Amino acid sequence: MPLDPHPAPVRPYIPDEAKLPELTFRALFLGTLLGMVFGASSLYLVLKVGLTVSASIPVAVIAITVFGLAKKLGGKDSSILENSITQTAGSAGESIAFGLGVTMPAILILGFDLEISRVMLVGVLGGLLGILMMIPMRRTMIVDQHRELKFPEGTACAEVLKAAATDSSRLAAGESLQAESEAARDAKRRARIIFGGFGIGLLYKALNVSFKGWKDTPEVVFGAPLKGGSVGAEVSPELLGVGYIIGSRIALTMAAGGVLSYLLLIPMIKFFGDPLTTILAPGSTLISEMGPNEVRSAYILYIGAGAVAAGGLISLCRAMPMIWNSLAAGLAGIGKGSKADTSKRTERDIPMKWVVIGCLGIIAVITAATPLHMNVLGALLILVFGFLFSTVSSRLTGEIGSSSNPTSGMAVATLLFTCLIFLIMGWTGGQYYVTALSVGAIVCIASANAGTTSQDLKTGFLVGSTPRLQQYAILAGSLASALLLGPILLQLNESSTVYVPAAQVAPGLSTDASKLSATAQLHGPQAAGDSKVYKVWQKTDAEGGPAGKYLIDEQGKAVYLVDPGINGTHSKRPDGTEVKKYDAPKAVLMSYIIKGILDQQLPWTLVILGVMAAVVLELAGIQSLSFAVGVYLPLSATLPVAIGGVLRWLADRRNNTLPQYAKLNEEEKQAAGDRSEGVLLASGYIAGGALAGIVIAITAGVLTNFDAMMGNWAEHSNPFYSGASADALSLLPYAFIMGLLLWVAREKKQT
């Protein structure tokens, strides 16, 4: 659609001439804090299931509630513009968390260490670059194409802010003051639902995991004729909430992939492999001696990774016409939009000279930063791909929303082109793994944050915010979130790292210690029993033992294999303590692209089987990416997501029969469901459960005695945790939060 050179003016809720508090310290502080909270929960989710959910509306509702409570305690009334600033600053964390979680764990999978400086640099630079590149496009995409690009999340968030406008804001908007409106009461009720869900999720997770109140993953393992098959579910509030928000179609498709792995592929491998008297590569033990999880680690992960890679590439190819059209329209619009009247408050952006200086400064830092192992070509690729995909992301967000924006697909495209260029240049060493991944990571974060910035600016455009102040707010929120999420990512990995005695996995393995310079010590619970300093050996082949990071003594003998918390395969420490690992499915895709193109170091037969599974689904008319992620993830992670999706289907099916839904089309019914109270409670479940999981994981190494004491008590005295009926009894508290979610989601009949 061509640009309208003279679009009909849109009157914002707060007119340009109104004078209301906007970029205040309290608004920026609360928004930054909420951005870090929801960013941390999003990072936790993307490491577990490769998904995030939008935080814009929950942040807006929480901001309204917190400022309302502050007023009751004697503080000043907040303006709708302050609430908009809080929402803008608070939305940055989710996009940065997605970019970091999709890309940075691939460094571990490729055998390198997650350096704090590298992770923080990637988060900060990518986040700031995406925002700066969006600023020149604001006038074209937000104002001139207001009716063409709907920005669904941004528009919905503006409605939430307007519904809860305070007296001062309503006066500034020209509305008459009456008794508290139904909309204002509705906003307060919705806030109570979010906070209630947060509290329930936090308490549930703490009682479940810290106090061993009940078994967290009930499971049934089958015998013949389905030997090796199993069904389990992690009864956690955050995964239930994710399933409810994403809906039944995607949730059930993911679970179907898990069913294929656990009830077809694993039993099939056991059936054909149990009679074998030799080890079948890439496994390291006899199949007859493997349990379901060992079969998954040895074989299914490669099949799943191949399916994820194929599904990602197919989805990218499917989206290419849309991406191309969006890019062409976005580039054509730059410089052709109607000229902004910068005398108006609502038309003022950060000046272009500072945008250019900022972008050049970021590229200079990228080139000079030692931890990124970047060269000039890599910096140029970031500049080109960053600009192109930030443009595409902003426009696609306006057309189909943030949730459907193929950001990871754009990161895949960046990584593919980068690796192919590196291969042509002959750059195939380990150093170029990090360089290629840094390019993909910064572009991924930049494009994700550009889309988020677009949604926020759309909200501000409808509300009447000052664009320049919004841009300052999201820059501050992005910086704070990036600085926090890097350490959290490292701590989550470290807290679940297992130091496996080398005698168990690589007996007799040794190397020349004189050639090794890096040293390391054990961290976490195992450090209490071994405080020695070892040399570090990054083993890249499978000869004599699995590839990975080893700790070597002075004589060159391997003492420990360091199994990382992210994408590691050993879930028990030598003392028998269970450890929760993070599968990071999207990061696996990134690592396999790098390995496959630069060094071809993959068990290609298993990978190709996964590719063909994705192709078969596409031929059957089923989009394969969600299914492929389910093949890769454990069924215990996808089954609770499916349960949440089924609850959403039940709630929507019942609500759609109400009179107020009778005249709505399917798209409007879907939008109403996305704004429902069930989604708000699910958002609270996610934030509370995920944050509890992060705190529990990080403090596990500190509270080892408490954890051991509670574990010992639960094993001997708690029938909900251990014993013949533990699996069934553990479903009772889960049934409570399921029932509560379904009850809250049921709407009342309007008369």
mmCIF file of N, CA and C in Angstrom, residues 445-543:
data_model
loop_
_atom_site.group_PDB
_atom_site.id
_atom_site.type_symbol
_atom_site.label_atom_id
_atom_site.label_comp_id
_atom_site.label_asym_id
_atom_site.label_seq_id
_atom_site.Cartn_x
_atom_site.Cartn_y
_atom_site.Cartn_z
ATOM 1 N N ILE A 445 19.129 -9.404 18.829
ATOM 2 C CA ILE A 445 18.670 -8.519 19.896
ATOM 3 C C ILE A 445 18.220 -7.181 19.316
ATOM 4 N N ALA A 446 18.974 -6.662 18.345
ATOM 5 C CA ALA A 446 18.615 -5.379 17.739
ATOM 6 C C ALA A 446 17.250 -5.455 17.060
ATOM 7 N N SER A 447 17.009 -6.507 16.296
ATOM 8 C CA SER A 447 15.730 -6.615 15.592
ATOM 9 C C SER A 447 14.578 -6.831 16.576
ATOM 10 N N ALA A 448 14.814 -7.633 17.623
ATOM 11 C CA ALA A 448 13.764 -7.849 18.626
ATOM 12 C C ALA A 448 13.431 -6.552 19.346
ATOM 13 N N ASN A 449 14.449 -5.789 19.713
ATOM 14 C CA ASN A 449 14.203 -4.550 20.447
ATOM 15 C C ASN A 449 13.618 -3.467 19.542
ATOM 16 N N ALA A 450 13.932 -3.499 18.254
ATOM 17 C CA ALA A 450 13.320 -2.552 17.323
ATOM 18 C C ALA A 450 11.809 -2.779 17.250
ATOM 19 N N GLY A 451 11.398 -4.063 17.218
ATOM 20 C CA GLY A 451 9.973 -4.358 17.203
ATOM 21 C C GLY A 451 9.285 -3.918 18.482
ATOM 22 N N THR A 452 9.935 -4.150 19.624
ATOM 23 C CA THR A 452 9.370 -3.717 20.907
ATOM 24 C C THR A 452 9.255 -2.198 20.977
ATOM 25 N N THR A 453 10.299 -1.509 20.511
ATOM 26 C CA THR A 453 10.280 -0.043 20.503
ATOM 27 C C THR A 453 9.129 0.479 19.651
ATOM 28 N N SER A 454 8.868 -0.180 18.529
ATOM 29 C CA SER A 454 7.765 0.230 17.659
ATOM 30 C C SER A 454 6.430 0.127 18.384
ATOM 31 N N GLN A 455 6.223 -0.994 19.091
ATOM 32 C CA GLN A 455 4.973 -1.152 19.834
ATOM 33 C C GLN A 455 4.821 -0.048 20.881
ATOM 34 N N ASP A 456 5.906 0.263 21.587
ATOM 35 C CA ASP A 456 5.845 1.293 22.629
ATOM 36 C C ASP A 456 5.547 2.669 22.036
ATOM 37 N N LEU A 457 6.171 2.979 20.900
ATOM 38 C CA LEU A 457 5.936 4.280 20.275
ATOM 39 C C LEU A 457 4.512 4.384 19.731
ATOM 40 N N LYS A 458 3.945 3.253 19.310
ATOM 41 C CA LYS A 458 2.544 3.253 18.890
ATOM 42 C C LYS A 458 1.645 3.557 20.087
ATOM 43 N N THR A 459 1.939 2.929 21.224
ATOM 44 C CA THR A 459 1.178 3.221 22.438
ATOM 45 C C THR A 459 1.273 4.699 22.776
ATOM 46 N N GLY A 460 2.491 5.232 22.738
ATOM 47 C CA GLY A 460 2.688 6.645 23.043
ATOM 48 C C GLY A 460 1.989 7.561 22.055
ATOM 49 N N PHE A 461 1.966 7.180 20.779
ATOM 50 C CA PHE A 461 1.300 7.983 19.758
ATOM 51 C C PHE A 461 -0.196 8.091 20.044
ATOM 52 N N LEU A 462 -0.807 6.992 20.451
ATOM 53 C CA LEU A 462 -2.238 6.991 20.740
ATOM 54 C C LEU A 462 -2.559 7.703 22.051
ATOM 55 N N VAL A 463 -1.645 7.581 23.009
ATOM 56 C CA VAL A 463 -1.873 8.184 24.318
ATOM 57 C C VAL A 463 -1.552 9.674 24.315
ATOM 58 N N GLY A 464 -0.545 10.069 23.530
ATOM 59 C CA GLY A 464 -0.111 11.459 23.496
ATOM 60 C C GLY A 464 1.207 11.691 24.195
ATOM 61 N N SER A 465 2.084 10.664 24.222
ATOM 62 C CA SER A 465 3.396 10.792 24.859
ATOM 63 C C SER A 465 4.355 11.582 23.976
ATOM 64 N N THR A 466 5.456 12.001 24.573
ATOM 65 C CA THR A 466 6.529 12.657 23.825
ATOM 66 C C THR A 466 7.490 11.589 23.325
ATOM 67 N N PRO A 467 7.646 11.388 22.011
ATOM 68 C CA PRO A 467 8.492 10.306 21.506
ATOM 69 C C PRO A 467 9.916 10.351 22.049
ATOM 70 N N ARG A 468 10.496 11.549 22.116
ATOM 71 C CA ARG A 468 11.877 11.662 22.586
ATOM 72 C C ARG A 468 12.022 11.109 24.005
ATOM 73 N N LEU A 469 11.065 11.408 24.875
ATOM 74 C CA LEU A 469 11.142 10.929 26.254
ATOM 75 C C LEU A 469 10.919 9.418 26.323
ATOM 76 N N GLN A 470 10.045 8.901 25.478
ATOM 77 C CA GLN A 470 9.881 7.445 25.402
ATOM 78 C C GLN A 470 11.172 6.772 24.958
ATOM 79 N N GLN A 471 11.843 7.388 23.993
ATOM 80 C CA GLN A 471 13.092 6.811 23.495
ATOM 81 C C GLN A 471 14.172 6.826 24.562
ATOM 82 N N TYR A 472 14.231 7.897 25.346
ATOM 83 C CA TYR A 472 15.147 7.911 26.482
ATOM 84 C C TYR A 472 14.810 6.792 27.463
ATOM 85 N N ALA A 473 13.523 6.602 27.719
ATOM 86 C CA ALA A 473 13.092 5.611 28.704
ATOM 87 C C ALA A 473 13.465 4.197 28.278
ATOM 88 N N ILE A 474 13.232 3.861 26.998
ATOM 89 C CA ILE A 474 13.539 2.493 26.579
ATOM 90 C C ILE A 474 15.046 2.279 26.438
ATOM 91 N N LEU A 475 15.794 3.349 26.143
ATOM 92 C CA LEU A 475 17.257 3.226 26.168
ATOM 93 C C LEU A 475 17.735 2.890 27.577
ATOM 94 N N ALA A 476 17.188 3.586 28.575
ATOM 95 C CA ALA A 476 17.575 3.321 29.965
ATOM 96 C C ALA A 476 17.134 1.922 30.389
ATOM 97 N N GLY A 477 15.907 1.535 30.034
ATOM 98 C CA GLY A 477 15.425 0.213 30.395
ATOM 99 C C GLY A 477 16.222 -0.900 29.743
ATOM 100 N N SER A 478 16.601 -0.709 28.480
ATOM 101 C CA SER A 478 17.404 -1.716 27.778
ATOM 102 C C SER A 478 18.772 -1.863 28.412
ATOM 103 N N LEU A 479 19.394 -0.750 28.744
ATOM 104 C CA LEU A 479 20.725 -0.793 29.348
ATOM 105 C C LEU A 479 20.689 -1.536 30.676
ATOM 106 N N ALA A 480 19.712 -1.210 31.523
ATOM 107 C CA ALA A 480 19.619 -1.856 32.830
ATOM 108 C C ALA A 480 19.341 -3.353 32.690
ATOM 109 N N SER A 481 18.417 -3.723 31.797
ATOM 110 C CA SER A 481 18.085 -5.138 31.619
ATOM 111 C C SER A 481 19.268 -5.924 31.082
ATOM 112 N N ALA A 482 19.985 -5.347 30.121
ATOM 113 C CA ALA A 482 21.136 -6.044 29.543
ATOM 114 C C ALA A 482 22.219 -6.275 30.594
ATOM 115 N N LEU A 483 22.430 -5.291 31.464
ATOM 116 C CA LEU A 483 23.447 -5.435 32.502
ATOM 117 C C LEU A 483 23.050 -6.491 33.521
ATOM 118 N N LEU A 484 21.756 -6.672 33.766
ATOM 119 C CA LEU A 484 21.307 -7.659 34.741
ATOM 120 C C LEU A 484 21.205 -9.055 34.147
ATOM 121 N N LEU A 485 20.696 -9.172 32.923
ATOM 122 C CA LEU A 485 20.403 -10.483 32.355
ATOM 123 C C LEU A 485 21.661 -11.288 32.063
ATOM 124 N N GLY A 486 22.755 -10.615 31.744
ATOM 125 C CA GLY A 486 24.011 -11.334 31.516
ATOM 126 C C GLY A 486 24.447 -12.119 32.744
ATOM 127 N N PRO A 487 24.582 -11.482 33.917
ATOM 128 C CA PRO A 487 24.934 -12.231 35.121
ATOM 129 C C PRO A 487 23.931 -13.322 35.482
ATOM 130 N N ILE A 488 22.631 -13.059 35.265
ATOM 131 C CA ILE A 488 21.636 -14.095 35.567
ATOM 132 C C ILE A 488 21.841 -15.311 34.669
ATOM 133 N N LEU A 489 22.103 -15.077 33.386
ATOM 134 C CA LEU A 489 22.357 -16.180 32.460
ATOM 135 C C LEU A 489 23.536 -17.019 32.927
ATOM 136 N N LEU A 490 24.615 -16.367 33.332
ATOM 137 C CA LEU A 490 25.787 -17.098 33.801
ATOM 138 C C LEU A 490 25.503 -17.849 35.092
ATOM 139 N N GLN A 491 24.750 -17.224 36.005
ATOM 140 C CA GLN A 491 24.451 -17.880 37.276
ATOM 141 C C GLN A 491 23.538 -19.085 37.084
ATOM 142 N N LEU A 492 22.560 -18.985 36.187
ATOM 143 C CA LEU A 492 21.698 -20.130 35.915
ATOM 144 C C LEU A 492 22.517 -21.295 35.354
ATOM 145 N N ASN A 493 23.459 -20.987 34.494
ATOM 146 C CA ASN A 493 24.312 -22.041 33.955
ATOM 147 C C ASN A 493 25.200 -22.641 35.041
ATOM 148 N N GLU A 494 25.828 -21.776 35.834
ATOM 149 C CA GLU A 494 26.778 -22.249 36.838
ATOM 150 C C GLU A 494 26.095 -23.050 37.933
ATOM 151 N N SER A 495 24.897 -22.615 38.340
ATOM 152 C CA SER A 495 24.208 -23.298 39.435
ATOM 153 C C SER A 495 23.769 -24.705 39.060
ATOM 154 N N SER A 496 23.625 -24.988 37.767
ATOM 155 C CA SER A 496 23.219 -26.320 37.322
ATOM 156 C C SER A 496 24.361 -27.087 36.656
ATOM 157 N N THR A 497 25.577 -26.555 36.766
ATOM 158 C CA THR A 497 26.734 -27.244 36.199
ATOM 159 C C THR A 497 27.107 -28.443 37.069
ATOM 160 N N VAL A 498 27.438 -29.546 36.426
ATOM 161 C CA VAL A 498 27.863 -30.758 37.126
ATOM 162 C C VAL A 498 29.300 -31.073 36.729
ATOM 163 N N TYR A 499 30.145 -31.300 37.735
ATOM 164 C CA TYR A 499 31.528 -31.713 37.488
ATOM 165 C C TYR A 499 31.555 -33.239 37.557
ATOM 166 N N VAL A 500 31.551 -33.863 36.380
ATOM 167 C CA VAL A 500 31.462 -35.316 36.275
ATOM 168 C C VAL A 500 32.867 -35.905 36.380
ATOM 169 N N PRO A 501 33.106 -36.811 37.330
ATOM 170 C CA PRO A 501 34.429 -37.453 37.398
ATOM 171 C C PRO A 501 34.797 -38.067 36.055
ATOM 172 N N ALA A 502 35.978 -37.717 35.564
ATOM 173 C CA ALA A 502 36.382 -38.176 34.233
ATOM 174 C C ALA A 502 36.451 -39.694 34.159
ATOM 175 N N ALA A 503 36.689 -40.361 35.285
ATOM 176 C CA ALA A 503 36.762 -41.815 35.280
ATOM 177 C C ALA A 503 35.446 -42.447 34.841
ATOM 178 N N GLN A 504 34.336 -41.742 35.012
ATOM 179 C CA GLN A 504 33.038 -42.283 34.618
ATOM 180 C C GLN A 504 32.782 -42.186 33.118
ATOM 181 N N VAL A 505 33.278 -41.145 32.491
ATOM 182 C CA VAL A 505 32.936 -40.895 31.090
ATOM 183 C C VAL A 505 34.128 -41.012 30.144
ATOM 184 N N ALA A 506 35.348 -40.852 30.664
ATOM 185 C CA ALA A 506 36.542 -40.908 29.816
ATOM 186 C C ALA A 506 37.709 -41.470 30.626
ATOM 187 N N PRO A 507 37.631 -42.740 31.034
ATOM 188 C CA PRO A 507 38.707 -43.321 31.858
ATOM 189 C C PRO A 507 40.045 -43.313 31.128
ATOM 190 N N GLY A 508 41.074 -42.858 31.837
ATOM 191 C CA GLY A 508 42.416 -42.831 31.262
ATOM 192 C C GLY A 508 42.689 -41.666 30.342
ATOM 193 N N LEU A 509 41.762 -40.755 30.177
ATOM 194 C CA LEU A 509 41.950 -39.629 29.275
ATOM 195 C C LEU A 509 43.015 -38.677 29.824
ATOM 196 N N SER A 510 43.915 -38.250 28.960
ATOM 197 C CA SER A 510 44.973 -37.323 29.388
ATOM 198 C C SER A 510 45.425 -36.486 28.205
ATOM 199 N N THR A 511 46.186 -35.437 28.506
ATOM 200 C CA THR A 511 46.726 -34.554 27.479
ATOM 201 C C THR A 511 48.007 -33.927 28.005
ATOM 202 N N ASP A 512 48.661 -33.140 27.188
ATOM 203 C CA ASP A 512 49.900 -32.463 27.591
ATOM 204 C C ASP A 512 49.537 -31.203 28.370
ATOM 205 N N ALA A 513 49.690 -31.256 29.684
ATOM 206 C CA ALA A 513 49.302 -30.130 30.540
ATOM 207 C C ALA A 513 50.164 -28.901 30.310
ATOM 208 N N SER A 514 51.378 -29.075 29.805
ATOM 209 C CA SER A 514 52.272 -27.926 29.615
ATOM 210 C C SER A 514 51.764 -26.978 28.532
ATOM 211 N N LYS A 515 50.879 -27.466 27.668
ATOM 212 C CA LYS A 515 50.354 -26.627 26.594
ATOM 213 C C LYS A 515 49.099 -25.856 27.009
ATOM 214 N N LEU A 516 48.651 -26.079 28.246
ATOM 215 C CA LEU A 516 47.427 -25.433 28.725
ATOM 216 C C LEU A 516 47.782 -24.294 29.666
ATOM 217 N N SER A 517 47.139 -23.171 29.494
ATOM 218 C CA SER A 517 47.436 -22.005 30.336
ATOM 219 C C SER A 517 46.259 -21.599 31.227
ATOM 220 N N ALA A 518 45.029 -21.752 30.727
ATOM 221 C CA ALA A 518 43.864 -21.341 31.502
ATOM 222 C C ALA A 518 43.669 -22.260 32.699
ATOM 223 N N THR A 519 43.231 -21.699 33.817
ATOM 224 C CA THR A 519 42.974 -22.471 35.031
ATOM 225 C C THR A 519 41.554 -22.207 35.530
ATOM 226 N N ALA A 520 41.056 -23.115 36.356
ATOM 227 C CA ALA A 520 39.711 -22.964 36.912
ATOM 228 C C ALA A 520 39.580 -23.812 38.160
ATOM 229 N N GLN A 521 38.606 -23.446 38.982
ATOM 230 C CA GLN A 521 38.242 -24.220 40.161
ATOM 231 C C GLN A 521 36.784 -24.648 40.053
ATOM 232 N N LEU A 522 36.414 -25.599 40.911
ATOM 233 C CA LEU A 522 35.024 -26.001 40.964
ATOM 234 C C LEU A 522 34.200 -24.894 41.613
ATOM 235 N N HIS A 523 32.966 -24.738 41.145
ATOM 236 C CA HIS A 523 32.040 -23.766 41.724
ATOM 237 C C HIS A 523 30.767 -24.488 42.146
ATOM 238 N N GLY A 524 30.039 -23.872 43.032
ATOM 239 C CA GLY A 524 28.782 -24.445 43.472
ATOM 240 C C GLY A 524 28.967 -25.479 44.560
ATOM 241 N N PRO A 525 27.964 -26.350 44.747
ATOM 242 C CA PRO A 525 28.005 -27.322 45.843
ATOM 243 C C PRO A 525 29.225 -28.232 45.827
ATOM 244 N N GLN A 526 29.703 -28.627 44.655
ATOM 245 C CA GLN A 526 30.834 -29.551 44.587
ATOM 246 C C GLN A 526 32.151 -28.904 45.001
ATOM 247 N N ALA A 527 32.187 -27.567 45.032
ATOM 248 C CA ALA A 527 33.428 -26.880 45.416
ATOM 249 C C ALA A 527 33.795 -27.141 46.860
ATOM 250 N N ALA A 528 32.801 -27.477 47.705
ATOM 251 C CA ALA A 528 33.096 -27.722 49.123
ATOM 252 C C ALA A 528 33.993 -28.936 49.309
ATOM 253 N N GLY A 529 33.944 -29.887 48.394
ATOM 254 C CA GLY A 529 34.759 -31.093 48.530
ATOM 255 C C GLY A 529 36.045 -31.077 47.738
ATOM 256 N N ASP A 530 36.275 -30.041 46.949
ATOM 257 C CA ASP A 530 37.484 -29.979 46.125
ATOM 258 C C ASP A 530 37.793 -28.519 45.819
ATOM 259 N N SER A 531 38.825 -27.994 46.456
ATOM 260 C CA SER A 531 39.195 -26.591 46.258
ATOM 261 C C SER A 531 40.447 -26.429 45.405
ATOM 262 N N LYS A 532 40.876 -27.498 44.739
ATOM 263 C CA LYS A 532 42.103 -27.439 43.940
ATOM 264 C C LYS A 532 41.924 -26.565 42.701
ATOM 265 N N VAL A 533 43.052 -26.084 42.192
ATOM 266 C CA VAL A 533 43.071 -25.336 40.942
ATOM 267 C C VAL A 533 43.525 -26.278 39.823
ATOM 268 N N TYR A 534 42.722 -26.356 38.767
ATOM 269 C CA TYR A 534 43.019 -27.249 37.644
ATOM 270 C C TYR A 534 43.266 -26.442 36.376
ATOM 271 N N LYS A 535 43.936 -27.086 35.433
ATOM 272 C CA LYS A 535 44.073 -26.495 34.112
ATOM 273 C C LYS A 535 42.860 -26.870 33.258
ATOM 274 N N VAL A 536 42.528 -25.987 32.325
ATOM 275 C CA VAL A 536 41.328 -26.167 31.497
ATOM 276 C C VAL A 536 41.724 -26.660 30.109
ATOM 277 N N TRP A 537 41.051 -27.715 29.673
ATOM 278 C CA TRP A 537 41.282 -28.273 28.339
ATOM 279 C C TRP A 537 39.945 -28.281 27.590
ATOM 280 N N GLN A 538 39.868 -27.544 26.494
ATOM 281 C CA GLN A 538 38.687 -27.549 25.637
ATOM 282 C C GLN A 538 38.878 -28.624 24.576
ATOM 283 N N LYS A 539 38.336 -29.789 24.827
ATOM 284 C CA LYS A 539 38.487 -30.939 23.929
ATOM 285 C C LYS A 539 37.437 -30.848 22.826
ATOM 286 N N THR A 540 37.865 -30.889 21.573
ATOM 287 C CA THR A 540 36.956 -30.663 20.450
ATOM 288 C C THR A 540 36.572 -31.930 19.691
ATOM 289 N N ASP A 541 37.224 -33.072 19.984
ATOM 290 C CA ASP A 541 36.872 -34.309 19.281
ATOM 291 C C ASP A 541 36.331 -35.324 20.286
ATOM 292 N N ALA A 542 35.873 -36.468 19.776
ATOM 293 C CA ALA A 542 35.275 -37.495 20.624
ATOM 294 C C ALA A 542 36.241 -38.647 20.903
ATOM 295 N N GLU A 543 37.509 -38.517 20.567
ATOM 296 C CA GLU A 543 38.469 -39.595 20.768
ATOM 297 C C GLU A 543 38.815 -39.730 22.253
#
